[in-house]
């Protein structure tokens, strides 16, 4: 224990001195602040607290290293204009892109990555982890690790389809309302207000109770719930564009509504809409996981993270945190998408020019 404490503080002090020598003020403040915090925690909590801090700092350093390497990889393989933007991306955005990339790979190649099928029974109920099962078995004896990998395809894929449907409906209605104006604009605005006044979870539960928990019903219900939010933003953004002089010039040339939307309005509204897509995906993803947890989302035996938490919640009573892994997967993707969206909002706000 004494050796661990000596090596731990020696590493922090050496890292602080190196950062100060090379005039990396941000790194120096971070490392030296960690040194002072560890000193206080060591007095209060002893070696156990220091081990926890060291482990947490190691995980953060590892994540920062992977994020930096992944950002440099993207800078090399992307076109010149895109690489310039990626160079300015913070490590949080790079970490979010790496997590999204990892989830995409897991979802696309799930049958080749997972050692067993998502419905294949290979052991007894709640069998512990061994050399064949990395995370043990669920309540029916299916491999938890394989089902988590397949859950990346099912849960994220369903949320992505529902988000695309909601975004297509809301963005199209918002663009048409901004171009046409008049009674159509007023009608769509009031209709969106009515839909937004209904609590989203209650509306989804009502739709699924009436029509059954089918994939198509989930997508339609979620699209109806979140399309008004997209409509409101699209209408506000497009409303600032339609009053521009070049729009009036295009109307005087006799251009139609679809030309104005495709060639004039949409190209000048892309940045906020892309950021909104990321935010809507987070909301939809959490709603889909919540519906599955309540038993009205993706139905068994299809692997789904929300239902996996509900089905294996019994293990928590015995001190097994395995059911929390799919919940952590949901939280990690949500945080990662928010990191990327925050960076995109920062870029589109014009703060990068300051």
CSV table of C-alpha atoms in Angstrom, one decimal:
chain,number,residue,atom,x,y,z
A,1,UNK,CA,0.0,0.0,0.0
A,2,UNK,CA,2.8,2.4,0.9
A,3,UNK,CA,4.5,1.7,-2.5
A,4,UNK,CA,1.2,2.4,-4.3
A,5,UNK,CA,0.8,5.7,-2.6
A,6,UNK,CA,4.4,6.7,-3.3
A,7,UNK,CA,4.2,5.8,-7.0
A,8,UNK,CA,0.8,7.4,-7.4
A,9,UNK,CA,1.8,10.8,-6.1
A,10,UNK,CA,5.2,10.6,-7.8
A,11,UNK,CA,3.5,10.0,-11.1
A,12,UNK,CA,1.2,13.0,-10.6
A,13,UNK,CA,4.0,15.3,-9.5
A,14,UNK,CA,6.3,14.3,-12.5
A,15,UNK,CA,3.4,14.7,-14.9
A,16,UNK,CA,2.7,18.2,-13.4
A,17,UNK,CA,6.3,19.2,-13.8
A,18,UNK,CA,6.5,18.0,-17.4
A,19,UNK,CA,3.3,19.9,-18.3
A,20,UNK,CA,4.7,23.1,-16.6
A,21,UNK,CA,8.1,22.7,-18.4
A,22,UNK,CA,6.4,22.5,-21.8
A,23,UNK,CA,4.0,25.3,-20.9
A,24,UNK,CA,0.8,23.2,-21.3
A,25,UNK,CA,-1.2,25.2,-18.8
A,26,UNK,CA,-4.4,23.3,-19.2
A,27,UNK,CA,-2.8,20.0,-18.6
A,28,UNK,CA,-0.8,21.3,-15.7
A,29,UNK,CA,-3.9,22.7,-14.0
A,30,UNK,CA,-5.8,19.4,-14.5
A,31,UNK,CA,-3.0,17.2,-13.2
A,32,UNK,CA,-2.0,19.4,-10.3
A,33,UNK,CA,-5.7,19.8,-9.3
A,34,UNK,CA,-5.9,16.0,-9.3
A,35,UNK,CA,-2.8,15.9,-7.1
A,36,UNK,CA,-4.3,18.3,-4.5
A,37,UNK,CA,-7.7,16.5,-4.6
A,38,UNK,CA,-6.0,13.1,-4.2
A,39,UNK,CA,-4.0,14.5,-1.2
A,40,UNK,CA,-7.3,15.5,0.5
A,41,UNK,CA,-9.1,12.3,-0.4
A,42,UNK,CA,-6.1,10.2,0.8
A,43,UNK,CA,-6.3,11.8,4.2
A,44,UNK,CA,-10.1,11.4,4.5
A,45,UNK,CA,-10.6,8.0,2.8
A,46,UNK,CA,-7.2,6.4,2.9
A,47,UNK,CA,-5.7,4.1,0.3
A,48,UNK,CA,-9.1,2.9,-0.9
A,49,UNK,CA,-10.1,6.4,-2.0
A,50,UNK,CA,-6.8,6.8,-3.8
A,51,UNK,CA,-7.2,3.6,-5.7
A,52,UNK,CA,-10.7,4.7,-6.8
A,53,UNK,CA,-9.4,8.1,-7.9
A,54,UNK,CA,-6.4,6.5,-9.7
A,55,UNK,CA,-8.8,4.0,-11.5
A,56,UNK,CA,-11.1,6.8,-12.5
A,57,UNK,CA,-8.3,9.0,-13.7
A,58,UNK,CA,-6.8,6.1,-15.7
A,59,UNK,CA,-10.2,5.4,-17.4
A,60,UNK,CA,-10.5,9.1,-18.3
A,61,UNK,CA,-6.9,9.2,-19.6
A,62,UNK,CA,-7.5,6.0,-21.6
A,63,UNK,CA,-10.7,7.5,-23.1
A,64,UNK,CA,-9.0,10.8,-23.9
A,65,UNK,CA,-6.1,8.9,-25.6
A,66,UNK,CA,-8.6,6.8,-27.8
A,67,UNK,CA,-10.5,10.0,-28.6
A,68,UNK,CA,-7.4,11.9,-29.7
A,69,UNK,CA,-6.2,8.9,-31.8
A,70,UNK,CA,-9.6,8.5,-33.4
A,71,UNK,CA,-9.8,12.2,-34.2
A,72,UNK,CA,-6.4,12.1,-35.9
A,73,UNK,CA,-7.5,9.1,-37.8
A,74,UNK,CA,-10.6,10.9,-39.1
A,75,UNK,CA,-8.5,14.0,-40.0
A,76,UNK,CA,-6.3,11.8,-42.2
A,77,UNK,CA,-9.0,9.9,-44.0
A,78,UNK,CA,-11.5,12.7,-44.5
A,79,UNK,CA,-11.5,15.4,-47.3
A,80,UNK,CA,-9.5,18.5,-46.7
A,81,UNK,CA,-12.5,20.8,-45.9
A,82,UNK,CA,-13.9,18.3,-43.4
A,83,UNK,CA,-10.5,17.6,-41.8
A,84,UNK,CA,-10.0,21.3,-41.0
A,85,UNK,CA,-13.2,21.2,-39.0
A,86,UNK,CA,-12.3,18.0,-37.3
A,87,UNK,CA,-9.0,19.4,-36.1
A,88,UNK,CA,-10.9,22.0,-34.0
A,89,UNK,CA,-13.2,19.3,-32.5
A,90,UNK,CA,-12.8,18.9,-28.7
A,91,UNK,CA,-11.9,15.5,-27.2
A,92,UNK,CA,-15.5,15.2,-26.0
A,93,UNK,CA,-16.8,15.4,-29.6
A,94,UNK,CA,-14.1,12.9,-30.7
A,95,UNK,CA,-15.1,10.6,-27.9
A,96,UNK,CA,-18.7,10.8,-29.0
A,97,UNK,CA,-17.9,10.0,-32.6
A,98,UNK,CA,-15.8,7.0,-31.5
A,99,UNK,CA,-18.7,5.7,-29.4
A,100,UNK,CA,-21.1,6.1,-32.2
A,101,UNK,CA,-18.7,4.4,-34.6
A,102,UNK,CA,-18.3,1.5,-32.1
A,103,UNK,CA,-22.1,1.1,-31.8
A,104,UNK,CA,-22.5,1.2,-35.6
A,105,UNK,CA,-19.9,-1.5,-36.0
A,106,UNK,CA,-21.5,-3.7,-33.3
A,107,UNK,CA,-25.0,-3.3,-34.9
A,108,UNK,CA,-23.9,-3.9,-38.5
A,109,UNK,CA,-21.7,-6.9,-37.7
A,110,UNK,CA,-23.6,-8.3,-34.8
A,111,UNK,CA,-24.0,-11.9,-36.2
A,112,UNK,CA,-20.2,-12.1,-36.7
A,113,UNK,CA,-19.2,-10.4,-33.4
A,114,UNK,CA,-21.6,-12.2,-31.0
A,115,UNK,CA,-20.4,-15.7,-30.1
A,116,UNK,CA,-23.9,-17.0,-29.9
A,117,UNK,CA,-27.3,-16.3,-31.4
A,118,UNK,CA,-29.6,-13.7,-29.7
A,119,UNK,CA,-32.2,-16.4,-28.8
A,120,UNK,CA,-29.8,-19.4,-28.4
A,121,UNK,CA,-30.1,-21.1,-24.9
A,122,UNK,CA,-26.6,-22.3,-23.9
A,123,UNK,CA,-26.7,-22.6,-20.1
A,124,UNK,CA,-28.9,-22.7,-17.1
A,125,UNK,CA,-30.8,-19.6,-15.9
A,126,UNK,CA,-28.6,-16.8,-14.5
A,127,UNK,CA,-25.5,-18.9,-15.0
A,128,UNK,CA,-22.3,-17.0,-13.8
A,129,UNK,CA,-19.7,-15.7,-16.2
A,130,UNK,CA,-17.1,-18.3,-17.4
A,131,UNK,CA,-14.7,-18.8,-20.3
A,132,UNK,CA,-17.6,-19.3,-22.7
A,133,UNK,CA,-19.9,-16.5,-21.4
A,134,UNK,CA,-18.3,-13.2,-20.8
A,135,UNK,CA,-21.2,-11.7,-18.8
A,136,UNK,CA,-23.0,-14.9,-17.8
A,137,UNK,CA,-26.5,-16.0,-18.8
A,138,UNK,CA,-29.9,-14.3,-18.5
A,139,UNK,CA,-33.1,-15.6,-17.0
A,140,UNK,CA,-33.5,-18.2,-19.8
A,141,UNK,CA,-29.9,-19.2,-20.1
A,142,UNK,CA,-29.0,-17.1,-23.1
A,143,UNK,CA,-25.6,-15.4,-23.4
A,144,UNK,CA,-25.9,-11.8,-22.1
A,145,UNK,CA,-22.9,-10.6,-24.1
A,146,UNK,CA,-24.4,-11.8,-27.4
A,147,UNK,CA,-27.8,-10.3,-26.6
A,148,UNK,CA,-26.2,-6.9,-25.8
A,149,UNK,CA,-24.4,-7.0,-29.1
A,150,UNK,CA,-27.6,-7.8,-31.0
A,151,UNK,CA,-29.4,-5.2,-28.9
A,152,UNK,CA,-27.2,-2.5,-30.5
A,153,UNK,CA,-28.7,-3.5,-33.8
A,154,UNK,CA,-32.3,-3.7,-32.6
A,155,UNK,CA,-32.6,-0.9,-30.2
A,156,UNK,CA,-30.5,1.7,-32.0
A,157,UNK,CA,-31.8,0.6,-35.4
A,158,UNK,CA,-35.4,1.1,-34.3
A,159,UNK,CA,-34.7,4.4,-32.7
A,160,UNK,CA,-32.9,5.6,-35.8
A,161,UNK,CA,-35.8,4.6,-38.1
A,162,UNK,CA,-38.3,6.3,-35.8
A,163,UNK,CA,-36.1,9.5,-35.7
A,164,UNK,CA,-35.8,9.5,-39.5
A,165,UNK,CA,-39.6,9.2,-39.9
A,166,UNK,CA,-40.2,12.0,-37.3
A,167,UNK,CA,-37.6,14.2,-38.9
A,168,UNK,CA,-38.9,13.7,-42.4
A,169,UNK,CA,-42.5,14.5,-41.4
A,170,UNK,CA,-41.6,17.4,-39.2
A,171,UNK,CA,-39.0,19.0,-41.5
A,172,UNK,CA,-41.2,18.6,-44.6
A,173,UNK,CA,-44.2,20.2,-42.9
A,174,UNK,CA,-42.1,23.0,-41.5
A,175,UNK,CA,-40.5,23.9,-44.9
A,176,UNK,CA,-43.9,23.9,-46.6
A,177,UNK,CA,-45.4,26.0,-43.9
A,178,UNK,CA,-42.6,28.6,-44.2
A,179,UNK,CA,-42.9,28.7,-48.0
A,180,UNK,CA,-46.7,28.8,-48.3
A,181,UNK,CA,-47.6,30.7,-45.2
A,182,UNK,CA,-51.2,31.9,-44.7
A,183,UNK,CA,-53.8,29.4,-43.6
A,184,UNK,CA,-51.6,26.4,-44.2
A,185,UNK,CA,-49.0,27.8,-41.8
A,186,UNK,CA,-51.6,28.6,-39.2
A,187,UNK,CA,-53.2,25.2,-39.4
A,188,UNK,CA,-49.9,23.2,-39.2
A,189,UNK,CA,-48.8,25.3,-36.2
A,190,UNK,CA,-52.0,24.7,-34.3
A,191,UNK,CA,-52.0,21.0,-35.1
A,192,UNK,CA,-48.4,20.7,-33.9
A,193,UNK,CA,-49.4,22.5,-30.6
A,194,UNK,CA,-52.2,19.9,-30.1
A,195,UNK,CA,-49.9,17.0,-30.5
A,196,UNK,CA,-47.2,18.5,-28.3
A,197,UNK,CA,-49.8,19.1,-25.5
A,198,UNK,CA,-50.3,15.3,-25.1
A,199,UNK,CA,-47.6,13.6,-22.9
A,200,UNK,CA,-45.4,11.6,-25.1
A,201,UNK,CA,-45.3,8.4,-22.9
A,202,UNK,CA,-49.1,8.4,-22.4
A,203,UNK,CA,-49.6,8.8,-26.2
A,204,UNK,CA,-47.2,6.0,-27.0
A,205,UNK,CA,-48.7,3.7,-24.5
A,206,UNK,CA,-52.2,4.4,-25.8
A,207,UNK,CA,-51.2,3.7,-29.4
A,208,UNK,CA,-49.4,0.5,-28.5
A,209,UNK,CA,-52.3,-0.7,-26.3
A,210,UNK,CA,-54.7,-0.2,-29.2
A,211,UNK,CA,-52.7,-1.5,-32.1
A,212,UNK,CA,-50.3,-3.8,-30.4
A,213,UNK,CA,-46.5,-3.6,-29.8
A,214,UNK,CA,-45.4,-4.0,-33.4
A,215,UNK,CA,-42.4,-2.4,-34.9
A,216,UNK,CA,-44.4,-0.4,-37.4
A,217,UNK,CA,-46.7,0.9,-34.7
A,218,UNK,CA,-43.8,1.9,-32.6
A,219,UNK,CA,-42.2,3.8,-35.5
A,220,UNK,CA,-45.5,5.6,-36.4
A,221,UNK,CA,-46.3,6.5,-32.8
A,222,UNK,CA,-42.8,7.9,-32.1
A,223,UNK,CA,-42.8,9.8,-35.4
A,224,UNK,CA,-46.2,11.4,-34.5
A,225,UNK,CA,-44.9,12.4,-31.0
A,226,UNK,CA,-41.6,14.0,-32.1
A,227,UNK,CA,-42.5,15.4,-35.6
A,228,UNK,CA,-44.1,18.5,-34.1
A,229,UNK,CA,-40.9,19.4,-32.3
A,230,UNK,CA,-39.0,19.2,-35.6
A,231,UNK,CA,-41.7,21.2,-37.3
A,232,UNK,CA,-41.4,24.0,-34.8
A,233,UNK,CA,-37.6,24.3,-35.3
A,234,UNK,CA,-37.8,23.9,-39.0
A,235,UNK,CA,-40.5,26.5,-39.3
A,236,UNK,CA,-38.5,29.0,-37.2
A,237,UNK,CA,-35.2,28.4,-39.2
A,238,UNK,CA,-36.9,28.5,-42.6
A,239,UNK,CA,-38.9,31.5,-41.6
A,240,UNK,CA,-35.7,33.5,-41.2
A,241,UNK,CA,-34.6,32.4,-44.7
A,242,UNK,CA,-37.8,33.0,-46.7
A,243,UNK,CA,-37.6,36.8,-46.0
A,244,UNK,CA,-34.1,37.1,-47.7
A,245,UNK,CA,-33.7,39.0,-50.9
A,246,UNK,CA,-32.5,36.0,-52.9
A,247,UNK,CA,-35.8,34.2,-52.1
A,248,UNK,CA,-37.7,37.1,-53.4
A,249,UNK,CA,-35.6,37.1,-56.5
A,250,UNK,CA,-36.2,33.4,-57.0
A,251,UNK,CA,-40.0,34.0,-56.7
A,252,UNK,CA,-39.8,36.8,-59.2
A,253,UNK,CA,-38.1,34.4,-61.6
A,254,UNK,CA,-41.1,32.1,-61.3
A,255,UNK,CA,-39.5,29.4,-59.3
A,256,UNK,CA,-41.9,27.0,-57.6
A,257,UNK,CA,-42.1,26.0,-53.9
A,258,UNK,CA,-40.1,22.8,-54.3
A,259,UNK,CA,-37.3,24.7,-56.0
A,260,UNK,CA,-37.2,27.2,-53.2
A,261,UNK,CA,-37.1,24.4,-50.6
A,262,UNK,CA,-34.4,22.3,-52.3
A,263,UNK,CA,-32.1,24.9,-53.7
A,264,UNK,CA,-32.5,28.0,-51.5
A,265,UNK,CA,-34.0,27.2,-48.1
A,266,UNK,CA,-32.7,23.7,-47.2
A,267,UNK,CA,-29.0,24.4,-48.0
A,268,UNK,CA,-29.1,27.4,-45.7
A,269,UNK,CA,-30.8,25.5,-42.8
A,270,UNK,CA,-28.7,22.4,-42.7
A,271,UNK,CA,-26.6,23.0,-39.6
A,272,UNK,CA,-29.3,23.6,-37.1
A,273,UNK,CA,-31.4,20.8,-38.6
A,274,UNK,CA,-28.5,18.3,-38.3
A,275,UNK,CA,-28.0,19.3,-34.7
A,276,UNK,CA,-31.7,18.9,-34.0
A,277,UNK,CA,-31.6,15.4,-35.6
A,278,UNK,CA,-29.0,14.4,-33.0
A,279,UNK,CA,-31.1,15.7,-30.1
A,280,UNK,CA,-34.3,14.1,-31.4
A,281,UNK,CA,-32.4,10.8,-31.7
A,282,UNK,CA,-31.5,10.9,-28.0
A,283,UNK,CA,-35.2,11.6,-27.0
A,284,UNK,CA,-36.5,8.8,-29.3
A,285,UNK,CA,-33.8,6.4,-28.2
A,286,UNK,CA,-34.7,6.9,-24.5
A,287,UNK,CA,-38.4,6.6,-25.3
A,288,UNK,CA,-38.0,3.4,-27.2
A,289,UNK,CA,-35.8,1.9,-24.4
A,290,UNK,CA,-38.5,3.0,-21.8
A,291,UNK,CA,-41.3,1.4,-23.8
A,292,UNK,CA,-39.3,-1.9,-24.0
A,293,UNK,CA,-38.6,-1.7,-20.2
A,294,UNK,CA,-42.4,-1.4,-19.7
A,295,UNK,CA,-42.9,-4.5,-22.0
A,296,UNK,CA,-44.5,-2.6,-24.9
A,297,UNK,CA,-41.4,-2.1,-27.1
A,298,UNK,CA,-39.5,-4.7,-29.0
A,299,UNK,CA,-40.9,-8.1,-28.1
A,300,UNK,CA,-39.1,-11.3,-27.0
A,301,UNK,CA,-37.1,-13.2,-28.1
A,302,UNK,CA,-35.6,-10.2,-30.0
A,303,UNK,CA,-32.8,-8.7,-27.9
A,304,UNK,CA,-33.4,-5.2,-26.7
A,305,UNK,CA,-31.6,-3.2,-24.0
A,306,UNK,CA,-34.7,-1.9,-22.3
A,307,UNK,CA,-36.3,-5.3,-21.9
A,308,UNK,CA,-33.0,-6.8,-20.9
A,309,UNK,CA,-32.8,-4.5,-17.9
A,310,UNK,CA,-36.4,-5.5,-16.8
A,311,UNK,CA,-35.9,-9.3,-17.4
A,312,UNK,CA,-32.7,-9.5,-15.4
A,313,UNK,CA,-33.4,-7.0,-12.7
A,314,UNK,CA,-33.6,-9.9,-10.1
A,315,UNK,CA,-29.8,-10.2,-10.3
A,316,UNK,CA,-29.3,-6.8,-8.7
A,317,UNK,CA,-30.8,-8.2,-5.4
A,318,UNK,CA,-27.9,-10.6,-5.3
A,319,UNK,CA,-25.2,-7.9,-5.9
A,320,UNK,CA,-24.8,-8.7,-9.6
A,321,UNK,CA,-24.5,-5.5,-11.7
A,322,UNK,CA,-24.9,-7.4,-15.1
A,323,UNK,CA,-28.5,-5.9,-15.6
A,324,UNK,CA,-27.0,-2.5,-15.4
A,325,UNK,CA,-24.7,-3.1,-18.4
A,326,UNK,CA,-27.5,-2.6,-21.0
A,327,UNK,CA,-28.6,0.5,-19.0
A,328,UNK,CA,-25.1,1.8,-19.2
A,329,UNK,CA,-25.0,1.1,-22.9
A,330,UNK,CA,-28.1,3.3,-23.3
A,331,UNK,CA,-26.6,6.1,-21.2
A,332,UNK,CA,-23.3,6.0,-23.0
A,333,UNK,CA,-24.8,6.4,-26.4
A,334,UNK,CA,-27.0,9.2,-25.2
A,335,UNK,CA,-24.1,11.1,-23.7
A,336,UNK,CA,-21.9,10.4,-26.8
A,337,UNK,CA,-24.6,11.8,-29.2
A,338,UNK,CA,-25.0,14.9,-27.0
A,339,UNK,CA,-21.2,15.5,-27.1
A,340,UNK,CA,-21.3,15.5,-30.9
A,341,UNK,CA,-24.5,17.6,-31.0
A,342,UNK,CA,-23.0,20.2,-28.6
A,343,UNK,CA,-19.9,20.5,-30.9
A,344,UNK,CA,-22.1,20.9,-34.0
A,345,UNK,CA,-24.2,23.6,-32.3
A,346,UNK,CA,-21.1,25.4,-31.3
A,347,UNK,CA,-19.9,25.3,-34.9
A,348,UNK,CA,-23.2,26.5,-36.3
A,349,UNK,CA,-23.6,29.3,-33.8
A,350,UNK,CA,-20.6,31.2,-35.2
A,351,UNK,CA,-18.6,31.1,-31.9
A,352,UNK,CA,-15.8,29.4,-33.8
A,353,UNK,CA,-15.1,32.7,-35.5
A,354,UNK,CA,-14.6,34.6,-32.3
